[in-house]
Coordinates of C-alpha atoms in Angstrom, one line a residue:
X1 CA 5.0 34.8 -5.3
X2 CA 4.5 33.6 -8.9
X3 CA 7.2 31.6 -10.6
X4 CA 8.2 33.4 -13.8
X5 CA 7.9 30.4 -16.1
X6 CA 4.8 28.8 -14.8
X7 CA 1.2 29.2 -16.0
X8 CA -1.1 31.2 -13.7
X9 CA -3.4 28.3 -13.2
X10 CA -0.5 26.2 -11.8
X11 CA 0.7 29.1 -9.6
X12 CA -2.9 29.5 -8.3
X13 CA -2.8 25.8 -7.2
X14 CA 0.6 26.0 -5.7
X15 CA -0.3 29.1 -3.7
X16 CA -3.9 28.1 -2.7
X17 CA -4.8 28.1 0.9
X18 CA -6.0 24.8 2.3
X19 CA -9.7 24.6 1.3
X20 CA -12.6 22.3 1.4
X21 CA -11.8 20.8 -2.0
X22 CA -8.4 19.6 -0.6
X23 CA -10.1 17.6 2.1
X24 CA -12.7 16.3 -0.4
X25 CA -9.9 15.0 -2.6
X26 CA -8.2 13.4 0.4
X27 CA -11.4 11.5 1.3
X28 CA -12.2 10.5 -2.3
X29 CA -8.6 9.2 -3.0
X30 CA -8.2 8.0 0.6
X31 CA -11.3 5.8 0.5
X32 CA -9.8 4.0 -2.5
X33 CA -6.7 3.3 -0.3
X34 CA -8.9 2.2 2.6
X35 CA -10.4 -0.3 0.2
X36 CA -6.9 -1.3 -1.2
X37 CA -5.6 -2.1 2.3
X38 CA -8.8 -3.9 3.4
X39 CA -8.8 -6.1 0.3
X40 CA -5.0 -6.9 0.4
X41 CA -4.7 -7.7 4.1
X42 CA -8.1 -9.2 4.9
X43 CA -7.2 -12.5 3.3
X44 CA -4.6 -13.2 6.1
X45 CA -7.5 -13.1 8.6
X46 CA -9.4 -16.0 6.9
X47 CA -6.6 -18.3 5.5
X48 CA -6.7 -20.5 8.6
X49 CA -10.5 -20.8 8.3
X50 CA -10.1 -21.8 4.6
X51 CA -7.7 -24.5 5.7
X52 CA -10.1 -25.9 8.3
X53 CA -13.1 -25.9 5.9
X54 CA -11.5 -27.3 2.8
X55 CA -8.4 -29.2 3.9
X56 CA -9.6 -31.1 7.0
X57 CA -7.8 -34.4 7.5
X58 CA -9.7 -37.1 9.3
X59 CA -7.9 -38.2 12.5
X60 CA -5.3 -35.4 12.4
X61 CA -4.3 -34.0 15.8
X62 CA -4.2 -30.5 14.3
X63 CA -6.9 -28.6 12.3
X64 CA -6.6 -28.6 8.5
X65 CA -4.4 -25.9 6.9
X66 CA -3.7 -24.7 3.4
X67 CA -0.9 -26.6 1.7
X68 CA 2.2 -24.4 1.1
X69 CA 1.6 -24.0 -2.6
X70 CA -2.1 -23.2 -2.1
X71 CA -1.3 -20.8 0.7
X72 CA 1.3 -19.0 -1.4
X73 CA -1.2 -18.7 -4.3
X74 CA -4.1 -17.4 -2.2
X75 CA -1.9 -14.9 -0.3
X76 CA 0.3 -13.9 -3.2
X77 CA -1.8 -13.7 -6.3
X78 CA -3.3 -10.3 -5.4
X79 CA 0.3 -9.0 -5.0
X80 CA 1.1 -10.2 -8.5
X81 CA -2.0 -8.6 -9.9
X82 CA -1.2 -5.3 -8.0
X83 CA 2.3 -5.2 -9.6
X84 CA 0.8 -5.7 -13.1
X85 CA -2.0 -3.1 -12.4
X86 CA 0.5 -0.5 -11.2
X87 CA 2.5 -0.7 -14.4
X88 CA -0.5 -0.8 -16.7
X89 CA -2.8 1.8 -15.1
X90 CA 0.2 4.1 -14.3
X91 CA 1.0 4.2 -18.1
X92 CA -2.7 4.5 -19.0
X93 CA -3.1 7.4 -16.5
X94 CA -0.5 9.4 -18.5
X95 CA -2.1 8.5 -21.9
X96 CA -5.8 8.9 -21.2
X97 CA -5.9 11.2 -18.1
X98 CA -6.1 10.5 -14.4
X99 CA -9.9 10.9 -14.1
X100 CA -10.9 8.6 -16.9
X101 CA -8.8 5.7 -15.6
X102 CA -9.6 6.4 -11.9
X103 CA -13.2 5.2 -12.4
X104 CA -12.1 2.0 -14.2
X105 CA -9.9 0.9 -11.3
X106 CA -12.7 1.5 -8.7
X107 CA -15.2 -0.6 -10.7
X108 CA -12.7 -3.4 -11.1
X109 CA -12.0 -3.4 -7.3
X110 CA -15.7 -3.5 -6.5
X111 CA -16.7 -6.3 -8.9
X112 CA -13.7 -8.5 -7.9
X113 CA -14.2 -8.0 -4.2
X114 CA -17.8 -9.3 -4.5
X115 CA -16.7 -12.1 -6.9
X116 CA -14.0 -13.2 -4.5
X117 CA -16.7 -14.0 -1.9
X118 CA -18.7 -15.8 -4.5
X119 CA -15.9 -18.2 -5.4
X120 CA -17.7 -21.3 -6.5
X121 CA -17.2 -25.1 -6.6
X122 CA -17.8 -27.8 -4.1
X123 CA -14.3 -29.1 -4.1
X124 CA -11.2 -27.3 -2.6
X125 CA -9.5 -27.1 -6.0
X126 CA -12.5 -25.3 -7.6
X127 CA -13.0 -22.9 -4.7
X128 CA -9.2 -22.0 -4.5
X129 CA -8.9 -21.6 -8.3
X130 CA -11.8 -19.2 -8.6
X131 CA -10.7 -17.3 -5.5
X132 CA -7.2 -16.9 -6.9
X133 CA -8.6 -15.8 -10.3
X134 CA -10.7 -13.0 -8.8
X135 CA -8.1 -11.9 -6.4
X136 CA -5.6 -11.5 -9.2
X137 CA -8.0 -9.1 -11.0
X138 CA -8.8 -7.4 -7.6
X139 CA -5.1 -6.8 -7.2
X140 CA -4.9 -5.5 -10.8
X141 CA -7.5 -2.8 -9.9
X142 CA -5.8 -2.0 -6.6
X143 CA -2.5 -1.6 -8.5
X144 CA -4.0 1.2 -10.6
X145 CA -5.1 3.1 -7.5
X146 CA -1.5 3.6 -6.3
X147 CA -0.2 5.8 -9.1
X148 CA -3.5 7.5 -9.8
X149 CA -4.4 8.4 -6.2
X150 CA -0.8 9.7 -5.6
X151 CA -0.7 11.7 -8.8
X152 CA -4.2 13.2 -8.5
X153 CA -3.5 14.3 -4.9
X154 CA -0.1 15.8 -5.7
X155 CA -1.5 17.7 -8.7
X156 CA -4.4 19.1 -6.7
X157 CA -2.3 20.2 -3.7
X158 CA -0.6 23.4 -2.8
X159 CA 3.2 23.2 -2.4
X160 CA 3.2 24.1 1.3
X161 CA 1.1 21.1 2.5
X162 CA 1.4 18.8 -0.5
X163 CA 3.4 16.1 1.4
X164 CA 0.8 15.9 4.2
X165 CA -2.1 15.6 1.7
X166 CA -0.5 12.8 -0.2
X167 CA 0.6 11.1 3.0
X168 CA -2.9 11.4 4.4
X169 CA -4.3 9.5 1.4
X170 CA -1.7 6.7 2.0
X171 CA -2.4 6.8 5.7
X172 CA -6.0 5.6 5.0
X173 CA -4.3 2.3 4.4
X174 CA -3.8 2.0 8.1
X175 CA -7.5 2.5 8.7
X176 CA -8.2 -0.1 6.0
X177 CA -6.2 -2.7 7.9
X178 CA -7.9 -1.7 11.1
X179 CA -11.3 -1.8 9.5
X180 CA -10.7 -5.3 8.1
X181 CA -9.7 -6.5 11.6
X182 CA -12.7 -4.9 13.3
X183 CA -15.2 -6.2 10.7
X184 CA -13.7 -9.7 11.0
X185 CA -14.0 -9.5 14.8
X186 CA -17.7 -8.5 14.5
X187 CA -18.5 -11.3 12.0
X188 CA -16.7 -13.9 14.1
X189 CA -18.4 -12.8 17.3
X190 CA -21.9 -12.8 15.7
X191 CA -21.4 -16.3 14.1
X192 CA -19.8 -17.8 17.2
X193 CA -22.7 -16.7 19.4
X194 CA -25.3 -17.8 16.9
X195 CA -23.7 -21.2 15.9
X196 CA -22.0 -22.7 18.9
X197 CA -19.2 -25.2 18.3
X198 CA -16.8 -27.2 20.5
X199 CA -12.9 -26.8 20.2
X200 CA -11.1 -28.9 17.7
X201 CA -9.6 -31.2 20.3
X202 CA -13.1 -32.0 21.7
X203 CA -14.7 -32.7 18.3
X204 CA -12.7 -32.1 15.1
X205 CA -15.7 -32.3 12.8
X206 CA -18.2 -30.2 14.7
X207 CA -15.6 -27.5 15.6
X208 CA -16.1 -26.2 12.0
X209 CA -19.8 -25.5 11.6
X210 CA -21.2 -25.4 8.0
X211 CA -22.1 -21.7 8.5
X212 CA -18.3 -20.9 8.9
X213 CA -18.2 -20.9 5.1
X214 CA -20.2 -17.7 5.0
X215 CA -17.7 -15.9 7.3
X216 CA -14.8 -15.7 5.0
X217 CA -17.0 -14.8 2.0
X218 CA -18.7 -11.9 3.9
X219 CA -15.3 -10.6 5.1
X220 CA -13.9 -10.6 1.5
X221 CA -17.1 -9.1 -0.1
X222 CA -17.4 -6.2 2.4
X223 CA -14.3 -4.7 0.7
X224 CA -16.5 -3.4 -2.1
X225 CA -18.6 -1.1 0.2
X226 CA -16.2 1.8 0.9
X227 CA -15.2 2.0 -2.8
X228 CA -18.8 2.0 -4.0
X229 CA -19.6 4.9 -1.6
X230 CA -17.1 7.1 -3.2
X231 CA -17.7 6.2 -6.9
X232 CA -20.1 9.1 -7.6
X233 CA -17.7 11.7 -6.1
X234 CA -14.7 10.2 -7.9
X235 CA -16.5 10.7 -11.2
X236 CA -17.5 14.3 -10.4
X237 CA -13.8 15.3 -9.8
X238 CA -12.5 17.4 -12.7
X239 CA -9.3 16.3 -14.4
X240 CA -6.2 17.7 -12.7
X241 CA -5.1 21.1 -14.2
X242 CA -1.6 19.9 -14.6
X243 CA -2.7 17.0 -16.8
X244 CA -5.1 19.2 -18.8
X245 CA -2.5 21.9 -19.3
X246 CA 0.8 20.2 -19.5
X247 CA -0.2 16.8 -21.1
X248 CA -3.5 17.5 -22.9
X249 CA -2.2 21.0 -23.7
X250 CA -5.5 22.7 -23.1
X251 CA -4.8 25.7 -20.9
X252 CA -8.3 27.1 -21.4
X253 CA -10.0 24.0 -19.9
X254 CA -7.5 23.8 -17.1
X255 CA -8.1 27.4 -16.1
X256 CA -11.9 26.9 -16.4
X257 CA -11.9 23.8 -14.2
X258 CA -9.7 25.3 -11.5
X259 CA -11.6 28.6 -11.5
X260 CA -14.6 26.5 -10.4
X261 CA -12.6 24.6 -7.8
X262 CA -10.8 27.6 -6.4
X263 CA -13.7 29.9 -6.9
X264 CA -11.6 32.6 -8.5
X265 CA -11.0 33.9 -12.1
X266 CA -7.9 32.4 -13.7
X267 CA -6.4 33.5 -17.0
X268 CA -6.0 30.7 -19.5
X269 CA -2.7 31.7 -21.2
X270 CA -3.1 29.2 -24.1
X271 CA -0.5 31.1 -26.2
X272 CA 2.1 30.9 -23.5
X273 CA 1.5 27.2 -23.2
X274 CA 1.8 26.7 -27.0
X275 CA 5.1 28.4 -26.9
X276 CA 6.5 26.2 -24.2
X277 CA 5.2 23.0 -25.8
X278 CA 6.8 23.9 -29.1
X279 CA 10.2 23.6 -27.4
X280 CA 11.9 20.4 -28.5
X281 CA 13.5 20.0 -25.1
X282 CA 10.0 19.5 -23.7
X283 CA 9.2 16.5 -26.0
X284 CA 11.8 14.0 -24.8
X285 CA 10.4 10.5 -24.1
X286 CA 10.5 8.2 -21.1
X287 CA 13.1 5.9 -22.7
X288 CA 15.3 8.8 -24.1
X289 CA 18.8 9.8 -23.1
X290 CA 17.4 13.1 -21.9
X291 CA 15.1 11.5 -19.4
X292 CA 18.0 9.2 -18.2
X293 CA 20.2 12.3 -17.8
X294 CA 17.5 14.4 -15.9
X295 CA 15.6 11.7 -14.0
X296 CA 17.4 8.4 -14.3
X297 CA 19.0 8.5 -10.8
X298 CA 15.7 9.8 -9.3
X299 CA 13.9 6.8 -10.8
X300 CA 16.6 4.4 -9.6
X301 CA 16.2 6.0 -6.1
X302 CA 12.5 5.6 -5.9
X303 CA 12.4 2.1 -7.3
X304 CA 15.3 0.7 -5.2
X305 CA 14.1 2.2 -1.9
X306 CA 10.5 1.0 -2.4
X307 CA 11.8 -2.5 -3.5
X308 CA 14.1 -2.8 -0.4
X309 CA 11.4 -1.4 2.0
X310 CA 8.7 -3.8 0.9
X311 CA 11.1 -6.8 1.3
X312 CA 11.5 -5.9 4.9
X313 CA 7.9 -4.7 5.5
X314 CA 6.1 -7.7 4.1
X315 CA 8.5 -10.3 5.5
X316 CA 7.8 -8.9 9.0
X317 CA 4.3 -10.4 8.8
X318 CA 5.9 -13.9 8.8
X319 CA 6.9 -13.6 12.4
X320 CA 3.5 -12.4 13.6
X321 CA 2.0 -15.9 14.2
X322 CA 5.0 -16.9 16.3
X323 CA 4.9 -13.7 18.3
X324 CA 1.1 -13.8 18.8
X325 CA 1.3 -17.4 19.9
X326 CA 4.2 -16.8 22.3
X327 CA 2.5 -14.0 24.2
X328 CA -0.8 -15.8 24.4
X329 CA -2.8 -13.6 22.0
X330 CA -3.5 -16.6 19.8
X331 CA -3.9 -19.9 21.8
X332 CA -3.0 -23.3 20.1
X333 CA -5.4 -23.9 17.2
X334 CA -6.7 -27.2 18.6
X335 CA -8.1 -25.4 21.7
X336 CA -10.5 -23.3 19.5
X337 CA -13.2 -23.8 17.1
X338 CA -12.9 -22.4 13.5
X339 CA -14.7 -19.2 14.1
X340 CA -13.0 -18.5 17.4
X341 CA -9.7 -18.7 15.6
X342 CA -10.8 -16.0 13.1
X343 CA -11.7 -13.9 16.1
X344 CA -8.3 -14.3 17.8
X345 CA -6.3 -13.7 14.7
X346 CA -8.3 -10.6 13.8
X347 CA -8.0 -9.2 17.3
X348 CA -4.2 -9.6 17.3
X349 CA -3.8 -7.9 14.0
X350 CA -6.1 -5.1 15.0
X351 CA -4.0 -4.5 18.1
X352 CA -0.8 -4.3 16.1
X353 CA -2.5 -1.9 13.6
X354 CA -3.9 0.3 16.4
X355 CA -0.7 0.5 18.4
X356 CA 2.0 0.8 15.7
X357 CA 0.8 0.9 12.1
X358 CA -1.8 3.7 12.3
X359 CA 0.2 6.0 14.6
X360 CA 3.2 5.7 12.3
X361 CA 1.3 6.8 9.3
X362 CA -0.1 9.9 11.0
X363 CA 3.2 11.0 12.5
X364 CA 4.3 11.2 8.8
X365 CA 1.3 13.2 7.9
X366 CA 1.9 15.8 10.6
X367 CA 5.7 16.1 10.2
X368 CA 6.5 15.5 6.5
X369 CA 6.2 19.2 5.5
X370 CA 8.1 20.3 8.5
X371 CA 11.2 18.0 8.5
X372 CA 11.0 16.8 4.9
X373 CA 10.7 13.5 3.0
X374 CA 14.4 12.7 2.9
X375 CA 14.8 13.1 6.7
X376 CA 11.8 10.9 7.5
X377 CA 12.9 8.2 5.1
X378 CA 16.4 8.2 6.4
X379 CA 15.4 8.0 10.0
X380 CA 12.9 5.2 9.2
X381 CA 15.4 3.0 7.4
X382 CA 18.1 3.6 10.1
X383 CA 15.8 2.8 13.0
X384 CA 14.5 -0.3 11.2
X385 CA 18.1 -1.5 10.6
X386 CA 19.0 -1.0 14.3
X387 CA 15.8 -2.8 15.5
X388 CA 16.3 -5.7 13.1
X389 CA 19.9 -6.3 14.4
X390 CA 18.7 -5.9 18.0
X391 CA 16.2 -8.7 17.4
X392 CA 18.6 -10.8 15.4
X393 CA 21.9 -11.1 17.2
X394 CA 20.5 -12.0 20.6
X395 CA 17.6 -14.0 19.1
X396 CA 17.9 -16.9 21.5
X397 CA 17.6 -14.4 24.4
X398 CA 14.2 -13.1 22.9
X399 CA 12.8 -16.6 22.5
X400 CA 12.7 -17.2 26.3
X401 CA 9.1 -16.7 27.7
X402 CA 10.2 -14.0 30.1
X403 CA 11.5 -11.8 27.3
X404 CA 8.6 -12.2 24.9
X405 CA 7.1 -8.8 25.7
X406 CA 10.4 -7.1 24.9
X407 CA 10.5 -8.8 21.6
X408 CA 6.9 -7.6 20.8
X409 CA 7.8 -4.0 21.8
X410 CA 10.8 -3.9 19.5
X411 CA 8.9 -5.7 16.7
X412 CA 6.1 -3.0 17.0
X413 CA 8.7 -0.2 16.8
X414 CA 10.0 -1.6 13.5
X415 CA 6.4 -1.3 12.2
X416 CA 6.1 2.2 13.6
X417 CA 9.3 3.4 11.9
X418 CA 8.4 1.7 8.7
X419 CA 5.2 3.8 8.6
X420 CA 6.8 6.9 10.1
X421 CA 9.4 6.4 7.5
X422 CA 9.9 4.8 4.1
X423 CA 6.5 3.1 3.8
X424 CA 4.9 6.5 3.5
X425 CA 7.7 8.5 1.8
X426 CA 8.3 6.0 -1.0
X427 CA 4.6 6.6 -1.9
X428 CA 4.8 10.4 -1.7
X429 CA 8.1 11.2 -3.5
X430 CA 7.5 9.6 -6.9
X431 CA 4.3 11.7 -7.3
X432 CA 6.3 14.9 -6.9
X433 CA 9.6 14.7 -8.8
X434 CA 8.8 13.6 -12.4
X435 CA 7.3 15.6 -15.3
X436 CA 3.5 15.6 -15.6
X437 CA 3.5 13.5 -18.8
X438 CA 5.5 10.7 -17.0
X439 CA 4.3 11.2 -13.4
X440 CA 1.7 8.4 -13.3
X441 CA 3.9 6.0 -15.2
X442 CA 7.0 6.6 -13.1
X443 CA 5.0 6.3 -9.9
X444 CA 3.6 3.0 -11.3
X445 CA 7.1 1.7 -12.0
X446 CA 8.3 2.7 -8.5
X447 CA 5.2 1.1 -6.9
X448 CA 5.6 -2.1 -9.0
X449 CA 9.2 -2.3 -7.9
X450 CA 7.9 -2.2 -4.3
X451 CA 5.4 -5.0 -5.0
X452 CA 8.2 -7.1 -6.5
X453 CA 10.0 -6.6 -3.1
X454 CA 6.7 -7.5 -1.3
X455 CA 6.6 -10.8 -3.2
X456 CA 10.3 -11.5 -2.4
X457 CA 9.7 -10.6 1.2
X458 CA 6.4 -12.5 1.7
X459 CA 7.5 -15.7 -0.1
X460 CA 11.3 -15.7 -0.3
X461 CA 11.6 -15.3 3.4
X462 CA 8.8 -17.8 4.0
X463 CA 11.2 -20.4 2.8
X464 CA 14.4 -18.7 4.1
X465 CA 13.1 -18.4 7.7
X466 CA 12.4 -22.2 8.0
X467 CA 14.4 -24.1 10.5
X468 CA 17.8 -25.4 9.4
X469 CA 16.8 -28.8 10.8
X470 CA 14.5 -30.5 8.2
X471 CA 12.6 -32.2 11.0
X472 CA 11.7 -28.8 12.5
X473 CA 10.7 -27.0 9.3
X474 CA 7.0 -26.4 8.7
X475 CA 5.1 -29.2 6.9
X476 CA 5.8 -29.1 3.1
X477 CA 8.7 -26.7 3.3
X478 CA 12.4 -27.4 2.8
X479 CA 14.9 -26.4 5.5
X480 CA 16.0 -22.7 5.4
X481 CA 18.5 -20.5 7.2
X482 CA 16.4 -20.0 10.3
X483 CA 14.7 -16.9 11.8
X484 CA 17.9 -15.4 13.3
X485 CA 19.8 -15.4 10.0
X486 CA 16.6 -14.1 8.2
X487 CA 16.5 -11.2 10.6
X488 CA 20.2 -10.4 9.9
X489 CA 19.4 -10.4 6.2
X490 CA 16.5 -8.0 6.8
X491 CA 18.8 -5.7 8.7
X492 CA 21.3 -5.6 5.8
X493 CA 18.4 -4.9 3.4
X494 CA 17.2 -1.9 5.5
X495 CA 20.8 -0.6 5.6
X496 CA 20.9 -0.8 1.8
X497 CA 17.6 1.2 1.8
X498 CA 19.4 3.8 3.9
X499 CA 22.1 4.2 1.3
X500 CA 19.7 4.3 -1.7
X501 CA 17.7 7.1 0.0
X502 CA 20.6 9.4 -0.9
X503 CA 19.5 9.0 -4.6
X504 CA 16.1 10.6 -3.8
X505 CA 15.8 14.5 -3.9
X506 CA 14.0 16.5 -1.3
X507 CA 10.8 18.1 -2.6
X508 CA 9.6 19.9 0.5
X509 CA 8.3 23.4 -0.2
X510 CA 8.9 23.2 -4.0
X511 CA 6.4 23.2 -6.8
X512 CA 6.0 20.1 -9.0
X513 CA 7.4 22.0 -11.9
X514 CA 10.5 23.0 -10.0
X515 CA 11.1 19.4 -9.1
X516 CA 10.4 18.0 -12.5
X517 CA 12.4 20.7 -14.4
X518 CA 9.3 21.7 -16.4
X519 CA 9.4 25.3 -15.0
X520 CA 13.1 25.5 -16.0
X521 CA 12.1 24.4 -19.5
X522 CA 9.4 27.0 -19.6
X523 CA 11.6 29.8 -18.3
X524 CA 14.4 28.9 -20.8
X525 CA 12.0 29.0 -23.7
X526 CA 10.7 32.4 -22.7
X527 CA 14.2 33.8 -22.3
X528 CA 15.1 32.4 -25.7

């Protein structure tokens, strides 16, 4: 049934049956997200190797490791770049169009992935400086992919299955993490069989073969491949009808483009569009009182929930090395050579991705249009809160060897409910509830808020989680509040996320124009 105030081209999109072009759009946008996740998370697979190669200390009983400041820079600079890219490309996507900017982000990601692996210099300082430089700009390109992919998918989708389509794009992130782990396992296995080396405790120098320097470079550079494969198809996609009609104000081109996509004749209705656009109510700006009145609480809801979620989500990675070591997935570093350590770390992260991360994403895809965004997000935050407190209060109980597997099971469930929960819905909702002319910008602001939370989670808790006893804190770090108190803090953060979820409206089964109020504006103008 057509909505009275909507253009026929938009009604055609809302009511379209699931077609081949929907799946094509998911793959094109999804491969961008596959690349994003691969590039952001693959660095954690090779940081130990970088420490062994460039920070080896003669006579040390332990292999070399990155100093705290260097480690924070290498791991965090891409997150800072991503935050900046989300804001900039989100804004640019509303100014120039989704399609024009979409190609720029992909090229930037490809070039910087390759350049990261070509980081030059013979000394540690030179290599780390150039690596950080290129990873910042890699993150900048990745940041642009967040608002653009979400917005493009939401504007191409029908209203019945829109949530599943946007969530499917985001779910490719799980396969990107999985792909990074599998590729690192393959490279490590090939190099370890070709270049044999003793464990560090047997021969500290020979345990890191010169060829190990190629391993981390190949792993980082491979991130360019999936993005390159989809560049041609990304450039062939027409601009979304909603941008063309509602922002560029060209109903004729919007109808023409979508007629080809949907393979049906659609009336352009340029006069009707001109009437609607002439309404002063339709011209309010992002920083206006009208926007604050209509969408202020919604933007507060999307930014706060994404911020709180990413603090919890990214800080969970801090406990992985302790968990993996405790259950024997990663033996003590001195018992392995450099390439074997890459293999063990990649295997452990791949198992976590396979068992909890990927399934959580796809549970969301299958259920989001059945039970709704609000319900999934609420359940996710509540379960994460419960599991954090279950881990925190009896923490000393979980540290005993006989209870390690129980700790791992609950830890995995927190990841599952993050992905079958707010990690997916915080990406989906901002692409649905704001007007077309602000949609990419508001998604970029929401996503940037999330990345700010990621930086707080990854680095704030790196210091907070240190032992209270200065003698037991990691080398180079001041004493913190301990793991138990850090887990309690994360439980409180997840509870705040539960409360902030009530600021976010449910968009299940509604058109984008219904959610953003643009249909209401159009109907009001026609009645007037």
